[in-house]
Amino acid sequence: VAKDAGKDRWRRYESSLHSAVVERHKLRADLDRAIADGAFLLHFQPIVGIGDGRTHGFEALVRWNHPTRGMVSPAEFISVAEESGLIVPLGAWVLRNAVEAAAQWRLLHPGEDVYVSVNVSARQFRGQFKGPEQSFARWVLDEIDRMGLPPASLLVEMTESLLLHDDGEVTAELAELRAAGVRIAIDDFGTGFSSLSYLRRLPVDVLKLDKSFIDTIASSAEQHAVVDMIVQLAAILQLQIVAEGIETEAERDLLVAMGCHLGQGYLFSRPLSYGDASQWLLEEASGLQRGSRTAA
Ligand code: C2E
Ligand code: MG
Ligand code: MG
Ligand code: MG
């Protein structure tokens, strides 16, 4: 009986493994068609001054409107797109549309220069753009130039692991972008293995403090102390901190008290459609009180 149960468990394990592989395979085939089908869209989450709620920028977050599954989260398909190489055209599509949105907002609100923050994967640096002679950095600078967006209105977000596994090539391109005025952020900061010395030699302007830290600052004295130290460290290194995933007033108040000035999270706003993000700016410009809003 025990042996049968073991076999049975194995079969179930095997079949769930099998369906996971099949599932990924299907997702990949669908993804390949999605760009041509115009099935991707961007949502924009406000990055605000957490003390006064004023908008400093928006993070562009890609969404996939799948024909049968509905809205698929990037958590489900970015890794598949990275494996298949589709992240190169998809990432290019994201950057181009994000830059276009930021350029539009500049036209609508000349006084307020909100920036756009774009997530970039390692693979994109090795992608072929217009030709093998053109680097990713050069391509990005051409895109923002074409849209008339000042380089300082673009923030490029990279994860720590990407930077850690770099043999110097990515760092060199980031330095090129930074020399032109584009700002660079480390995303999900604190989840990797960053050390002080490593931060000093990277071309970085902003640390995006991972949500997992924010989640525990109000309940754990130890985590509170860790975040407090990171905020102080960032000040010494002259890095800006953006706190991710602020959901409660308690979290916000603790961050303000620590001297963390910028953040994003459901407390302020969920990611918004382009139209709602434009409306968000319009209401801010006219000093109207905002209601809470969710992207469809
Ligand atoms: P991320 O870059 O760390 O983005 C923040 C994620 O946290 C977003 O999830 C956002 O919707 C979510 N979030 C923001 N505030 C809150 C909050 O208060 N509470 C909670 N529970 N969540 C919050 P999303 O949009 O599902 O994106 C997931 C990840 O997918 C992103 O994490 C990013 O790593 C990746 N991603 C999204 N768009 C792109 C893209 O265009 N290119 C690449 N390479 N990756 C992308
Ligand atoms: Mg991000
Ligand atoms: Mg993040
Ligand atoms: Mg995150």
Short mmCIF file of C-alpha atoms and ligand atoms in Angstrom, two decimals:
data_model
loop_
_atom_site.label_atom_id
_atom_site.label_comp_id
_atom_site.label_asym_id
_atom_site.label_seq_id
_atom_site.Cartn_x
_atom_site.Cartn_y
_atom_site.Cartn_z
CA VAL A 1 0.00 0.00 0.00
CA ALA A 2 2.79 2.39 0.97
CA LYS A 3 4.58 1.62 -2.26
CA ASP A 4 1.43 2.31 -4.28
CA ALA A 5 0.93 5.60 -2.49
CA GLY A 6 4.50 6.57 -3.32
CA LYS A 7 4.02 5.69 -6.96
CA ASP A 8 0.81 7.63 -7.01
CA ARG A 9 2.47 10.69 -5.56
CA TRP A 10 5.22 10.41 -8.12
CA ARG A 11 2.70 10.19 -10.95
CA ARG A 12 0.89 13.24 -9.70
CA TYR A 13 4.18 15.07 -9.37
CA GLU A 14 5.19 14.02 -12.85
CA SER A 15 1.91 15.08 -14.40
CA SER A 16 1.90 18.47 -12.66
CA LEU A 17 5.47 19.00 -13.84
CA HIS A 18 4.38 18.02 -17.31
CA SER A 19 1.45 20.42 -17.34
CA ALA A 20 3.66 23.25 -16.06
CA VAL A 21 6.03 22.66 -18.98
CA VAL A 22 3.15 22.47 -21.46
CA GLU A 23 1.68 25.60 -19.94
CA ARG A 24 4.94 27.54 -20.35
CA HIS A 25 5.25 26.29 -23.88
CA LYS A 26 1.75 27.51 -24.77
CA LEU A 27 2.40 30.84 -23.11
CA ARG A 28 5.54 31.23 -25.20
CA ALA A 29 3.72 30.51 -28.47
CA ASP A 30 1.01 33.02 -27.55
CA LEU A 31 3.62 35.59 -26.55
CA ASP A 32 5.28 35.36 -29.94
CA ARG A 33 2.07 36.55 -31.55
CA ALA A 34 1.19 39.15 -28.94
CA ILE A 35 3.35 42.04 -30.17
CA ALA A 36 2.01 41.79 -33.71
CA ASP A 37 -1.53 41.49 -32.32
CA GLY A 38 -1.10 44.67 -30.29
CA ALA A 39 -1.96 42.72 -27.15
CA PHE A 40 0.47 44.51 -24.82
CA LEU A 41 -0.32 47.70 -22.99
CA LEU A 42 1.32 49.85 -20.37
CA HIS A 43 0.02 50.91 -17.02
CA PHE A 44 1.64 53.73 -15.08
CA GLN A 45 2.03 53.83 -11.33
CA PRO A 46 2.63 57.27 -9.79
CA ILE A 47 5.89 57.76 -7.90
CA VAL A 48 5.14 60.46 -5.37
CA GLY A 49 6.66 62.62 -2.69
CA ILE A 50 5.37 60.55 0.21
CA GLY A 51 5.09 63.55 2.51
CA ASP A 52 2.97 65.71 0.20
CA GLY A 53 1.65 63.22 -2.37
CA ARG A 54 2.94 65.20 -5.34
CA THR A 55 3.77 63.25 -8.47
CA HIS A 56 7.43 63.02 -9.47
CA GLY A 57 7.13 60.32 -12.08
CA PHE A 58 5.43 57.14 -13.20
CA GLU A 59 6.71 53.59 -13.43
CA ALA A 60 5.69 51.96 -16.70
CA LEU A 61 4.43 48.41 -16.06
CA VAL A 62 3.62 46.16 -18.97
CA ARG A 63 0.34 44.22 -19.19
CA TRP A 64 -0.66 41.46 -21.56
CA ASN A 65 -4.25 41.37 -22.66
CA HIS A 66 -4.46 37.67 -23.58
CA PRO A 67 -7.30 36.65 -25.94
CA THR A 68 -8.64 33.93 -23.64
CA ARG A 69 -6.91 34.38 -20.26
CA GLY A 70 -7.62 38.07 -19.91
CA MET A 71 -5.04 40.33 -18.30
CA VAL A 72 -1.85 38.33 -17.64
CA SER A 73 0.59 39.67 -15.04
CA PRO A 74 4.19 40.40 -16.02
CA ALA A 75 5.24 38.16 -13.13
CA GLU A 76 3.94 35.29 -15.28
CA PHE A 77 5.37 36.19 -18.68
CA ILE A 78 8.52 38.30 -18.30
CA SER A 79 10.67 35.27 -17.43
CA VAL A 80 9.22 33.37 -20.41
CA ALA A 81 9.95 36.35 -22.68
CA GLU A 82 13.49 36.54 -21.29
CA GLU A 83 14.11 32.85 -22.02
CA SER A 84 12.77 33.02 -25.54
CA GLY A 85 14.49 36.30 -26.41
CA LEU A 86 11.15 38.00 -27.02
CA ILE A 87 12.06 40.41 -24.23
CA VAL A 88 14.23 42.27 -26.76
CA PRO A 89 11.38 43.41 -29.05
CA LEU A 90 8.96 43.58 -26.10
CA GLY A 91 11.38 45.70 -24.06
CA ALA A 92 11.90 47.96 -27.06
CA TRP A 93 8.13 48.34 -27.41
CA VAL A 94 7.81 49.18 -23.69
CA LEU A 95 10.57 51.77 -23.75
CA ARG A 96 9.27 53.45 -26.89
CA ASN A 97 5.72 53.70 -25.55
CA ALA A 98 6.83 54.83 -22.10
CA VAL A 99 8.99 57.57 -23.61
CA GLU A 100 6.10 58.62 -25.83
CA ALA A 101 3.78 58.85 -22.82
CA ALA A 102 6.29 60.98 -20.90
CA ALA A 103 6.70 63.26 -23.93
CA GLN A 104 2.91 63.68 -24.11
CA TRP A 105 2.70 64.58 -20.43
CA ARG A 106 5.38 67.19 -20.93
CA LEU A 107 3.29 68.77 -23.67
CA LEU A 108 0.16 68.73 -21.52
CA HIS A 109 1.87 70.02 -18.40
CA PRO A 110 4.87 72.09 -19.42
CA GLY A 111 5.48 73.22 -15.85
CA GLU A 112 5.70 69.76 -14.33
CA ASP A 113 8.43 67.55 -15.65
CA VAL A 114 7.39 64.11 -14.52
CA TYR A 115 9.77 61.32 -15.38
CA VAL A 116 9.06 57.83 -16.60
CA SER A 117 10.69 54.79 -15.04
CA VAL A 118 11.21 51.74 -17.25
CA ASN A 119 12.16 48.18 -16.25
CA VAL A 120 14.96 46.73 -18.35
CA SER A 121 16.16 43.10 -18.53
CA ALA A 122 19.76 41.96 -19.04
CA ARG A 123 18.92 40.33 -22.37
CA GLN A 124 18.06 43.74 -23.84
CA PHE A 125 21.68 44.82 -23.66
CA ARG A 126 22.66 41.92 -25.87
CA GLY A 127 19.79 42.37 -28.31
CA GLN A 128 20.46 43.53 -31.81
CA PHE A 129 18.96 46.90 -32.46
CA LYS A 130 19.28 48.64 -35.81
CA GLY A 131 22.56 46.94 -36.45
CA PRO A 132 25.32 45.10 -34.65
CA GLU A 133 27.27 48.35 -34.35
CA GLN A 134 24.51 49.98 -32.33
CA SER A 135 24.53 49.55 -28.58
CA PHE A 136 21.48 49.45 -26.34
CA ALA A 137 22.54 52.76 -24.79
CA ARG A 138 22.82 54.44 -28.20
CA TRP A 139 19.42 53.10 -29.20
CA VAL A 140 17.79 54.42 -25.98
CA LEU A 141 19.34 57.85 -26.47
CA ASP A 142 18.10 57.95 -30.08
CA GLU A 143 14.58 57.05 -28.95
CA ILE A 144 14.35 59.79 -26.32
CA ASP A 145 15.92 62.27 -28.68
CA ARG A 146 13.40 61.38 -31.39
CA MET A 147 10.53 62.07 -28.96
CA GLY A 148 12.13 65.27 -27.70
CA LEU A 149 12.35 63.96 -24.15
CA PRO A 150 15.21 65.27 -22.01
CA PRO A 151 17.44 62.38 -20.83
CA ALA A 152 16.76 63.30 -17.19
CA SER A 153 13.09 62.41 -17.75
CA LEU A 154 14.00 58.75 -18.13
CA LEU A 155 14.85 56.42 -15.27
CA VAL A 156 16.09 52.94 -16.20
CA GLU A 157 15.39 50.22 -13.61
CA MET A 158 17.65 47.19 -13.38
CA THR A 159 17.73 44.40 -10.82
CA GLU A 160 20.68 43.74 -8.56
CA SER A 161 21.24 40.24 -9.91
CA LEU A 162 21.63 41.63 -13.41
CA LEU A 163 24.34 43.99 -12.25
CA LEU A 164 26.06 41.35 -10.15
CA HIS A 165 26.41 38.95 -13.08
CA ASP A 166 27.69 41.62 -15.40
CA ASP A 167 31.17 41.24 -16.81
CA GLY A 168 31.46 44.98 -17.30
CA GLU A 169 29.53 45.33 -20.55
CA VAL A 170 26.20 46.36 -19.02
CA THR A 171 27.92 48.66 -16.55
CA ALA A 172 29.70 50.39 -19.42
CA GLU A 173 26.42 50.97 -21.24
CA LEU A 174 24.74 52.25 -18.10
CA ALA A 175 27.64 54.65 -17.64
CA GLU A 176 27.11 55.84 -21.22
CA LEU A 177 23.40 56.46 -20.55
CA ARG A 178 24.20 58.19 -17.29
CA ALA A 179 26.81 60.43 -18.89
CA ALA A 180 24.06 61.58 -21.26
CA GLY A 181 21.77 62.41 -18.32
CA VAL A 182 19.56 59.31 -18.07
CA ARG A 183 19.15 58.17 -14.48
CA ILE A 184 19.70 54.58 -13.34
CA ALA A 185 17.88 52.74 -10.54
CA ILE A 186 18.48 49.42 -8.82
CA ASP A 187 15.07 47.76 -8.60
CA ASP A 188 13.97 45.48 -5.75
CA PHE A 189 16.93 46.74 -3.75
CA GLY A 190 17.76 44.63 -0.73
CA THR A 191 16.65 41.29 -2.18
CA GLY A 192 20.02 40.62 -3.80
CA PHE A 193 23.49 40.67 -2.38
CA SER A 194 24.52 44.28 -2.66
CA SER A 195 27.40 45.49 -0.61
CA LEU A 196 28.55 48.98 0.08
CA SER A 197 31.65 48.70 -2.08
CA TYR A 198 29.64 47.36 -4.97
CA LEU A 199 27.19 50.27 -4.82
CA ARG A 200 30.03 52.76 -4.96
CA ARG A 201 31.44 51.48 -8.21
CA LEU A 202 28.12 51.21 -10.06
CA PRO A 203 26.66 53.96 -12.22
CA VAL A 204 23.51 54.29 -10.11
CA ASP A 205 21.34 57.22 -8.95
CA VAL A 206 18.34 55.61 -7.27
CA LEU A 207 17.66 52.62 -5.02
CA LYS A 208 14.17 51.19 -5.21
CA LEU A 209 13.70 49.65 -1.81
CA ASP A 210 11.86 46.35 -2.20
CA LYS A 211 8.31 45.99 -0.95
CA SER A 212 9.30 43.10 1.31
CA PHE A 213 11.17 45.61 3.52
CA ILE A 214 8.31 48.07 3.57
CA ASP A 215 5.84 45.30 4.53
CA THR A 216 7.61 44.72 7.84
CA ILE A 217 8.78 48.15 9.01
CA ALA A 218 5.65 48.78 11.06
CA SER A 219 5.70 45.36 12.77
CA SER A 220 9.36 44.52 13.26
CA ALA A 221 11.83 46.72 15.14
CA GLU A 222 14.66 44.86 13.49
CA GLN A 223 13.39 45.46 9.96
CA HIS A 224 12.70 49.05 10.87
CA ALA A 225 16.35 49.42 11.92
CA VAL A 226 17.54 47.80 8.68
CA VAL A 227 15.51 50.17 6.52
CA ASP A 228 16.62 53.13 8.63
CA MET A 229 20.22 52.11 7.99
CA ILE A 230 19.66 51.72 4.25
CA VAL A 231 18.12 55.21 4.11
CA GLN A 232 21.14 56.65 5.92
CA LEU A 233 23.54 54.73 3.72
CA ALA A 234 21.80 56.04 0.63
CA ALA A 235 22.15 59.61 1.91
CA ILE A 236 25.89 59.12 2.43
CA LEU A 237 26.29 57.66 -1.05
CA GLN A 238 24.08 60.45 -2.45
CA LEU A 239 21.57 58.00 -3.81
CA GLN A 240 17.86 58.70 -3.93
CA ILE A 241 15.55 56.13 -2.34
CA VAL A 242 12.17 55.19 -3.74
CA ALA A 243 10.16 52.95 -1.39
CA GLU A 244 8.09 50.33 -3.23
CA GLY A 245 4.72 48.96 -2.26
CA ILE A 246 3.62 51.41 0.44
CA GLU A 247 0.14 50.25 1.44
CA THR A 248 -0.57 51.84 4.81
CA GLU A 249 -0.37 55.25 6.45
CA ALA A 250 1.76 53.72 9.21
CA GLU A 251 4.36 52.62 6.64
CA ARG A 252 4.31 56.04 5.03
CA ASP A 253 4.72 57.89 8.33
CA LEU A 254 7.66 55.72 9.41
CA LEU A 255 9.38 56.29 6.06
CA VAL A 256 8.84 60.05 6.23
CA ALA A 257 10.31 60.07 9.75
CA MET A 258 13.39 58.21 8.48
CA GLY A 259 13.93 60.81 5.79
CA CYS A 260 12.78 58.72 2.84
CA HIS A 261 11.12 61.16 0.46
CA LEU A 262 9.81 59.20 -2.51
CA GLY A 263 7.64 56.15 -2.91
CA GLN A 264 4.94 54.31 -4.73
CA GLY A 265 2.24 51.94 -3.60
CA TYR A 266 -1.47 51.26 -3.39
CA LEU A 267 -1.78 53.83 -0.58
CA PHE A 268 -1.21 56.51 -3.22
CA SER A 269 -2.36 54.78 -6.37
CA ARG A 270 -2.44 51.49 -8.20
CA PRO A 271 -0.92 51.40 -11.68
CA LEU A 272 -3.20 53.46 -13.96
CA SER A 273 -4.11 53.32 -17.62
CA TYR A 274 -2.52 56.04 -19.77
CA GLY A 275 -5.78 57.99 -19.73
CA ASP A 276 -6.16 57.77 -15.97
CA ALA A 277 -2.53 58.74 -15.43
CA SER A 278 -3.08 61.81 -17.60
CA GLN A 279 -6.20 62.62 -15.61
CA TRP A 280 -4.22 62.14 -12.40
CA LEU A 281 -1.75 64.81 -13.56
CA LEU A 282 -4.52 67.10 -14.71
CA GLU A 283 -6.23 66.93 -11.31
CA GLU A 284 -2.95 67.60 -9.58
CA ALA A 285 -2.24 70.60 -11.79
CA SER A 286 -5.67 72.05 -11.07
CA GLY A 287 -5.37 71.32 -7.34
CA LEU A 288 -8.41 69.05 -7.28
CA GLN A 289 -8.84 66.46 -4.58
CA ARG A 290 -8.21 63.00 -5.97
CA GLY A 291 -10.51 60.09 -5.46
CA SER A 292 -9.03 56.61 -5.37
CA ARG A 293 -8.91 54.98 -8.72
CA THR A 294 -7.98 51.60 -10.15
CA ALA A 295 -6.90 50.68 -13.62
CA ALA A 296 -9.35 48.40 -15.39
P1 C2E B 1 8.63 45.90 -10.12
O1 C2E B 1 9.42 46.58 -11.15
O2 C2E B 1 9.24 45.75 -8.77
O3 C2E B 1 7.25 46.68 -10.06
C1 C2E B 1 6.51 46.85 -8.92
C2 C2E B 1 5.39 45.85 -8.82
O4 C2E B 1 4.74 46.02 -7.57
C3 C2E B 1 4.30 46.04 -9.88
O5 C2E B 1 3.76 44.75 -10.16
C4 C2E B 1 3.29 46.89 -9.12
O6 C2E B 1 1.98 46.80 -9.65
C5 C2E B 1 3.37 46.27 -7.76
N1 C2E B 1 2.94 47.18 -6.69
C6 C2E B 1 3.10 48.52 -6.64
N2 C2E B 1 2.60 49.01 -5.49
C7 C2E B 1 2.13 47.97 -4.78
C8 C2E B 1 1.50 47.84 -3.49
O7 C2E B 1 1.27 48.79 -2.76
N3 C2E B 1 1.14 46.58 -3.11
C9 C2E B 1 1.38 45.49 -3.89
N4 C2E B 1 0.98 44.30 -3.43
N5 C2E B 1 1.98 45.57 -5.12
C10 C2E B 1 2.35 46.79 -5.54
P2 C2E B 1 3.52 44.26 -11.64
O8 C2E B 1 3.00 45.37 -12.48
O9 C2E B 1 2.72 43.00 -11.54
O10 C2E B 1 4.96 43.93 -12.15
C11 C2E B 1 5.69 42.86 -11.61
C12 C2E B 1 7.12 42.88 -12.09
O11 C2E B 1 7.20 42.60 -13.49
C13 C2E B 1 7.81 44.24 -11.94
O12 C2E B 1 8.23 44.41 -10.62
C14 C2E B 1 8.95 44.09 -12.92
O13 C2E B 1 10.02 43.38 -12.35
C15 C2E B 1 8.33 43.24 -14.01
N6 C2E B 1 7.95 44.10 -15.15
C16 C2E B 1 6.85 44.85 -15.33
N7 C2E B 1 6.89 45.51 -16.50
C17 C2E B 1 8.08 45.18 -17.07
C18 C2E B 1 8.73 45.54 -18.30
O14 C2E B 1 8.25 46.34 -19.11
N8 C2E B 1 9.96 44.97 -18.55
C19 C2E B 1 10.54 44.10 -17.65
N9 C2E B 1 11.74 43.59 -17.96
N10 C2E B 1 9.97 43.76 -16.51
C20 C2E B 1 8.75 44.28 -16.21
MG MG B 2 10.42 48.21 -11.35
MG MG B 3 10.68 46.76 -7.87
MG MG B 4 9.29 44.46 -6.58
#
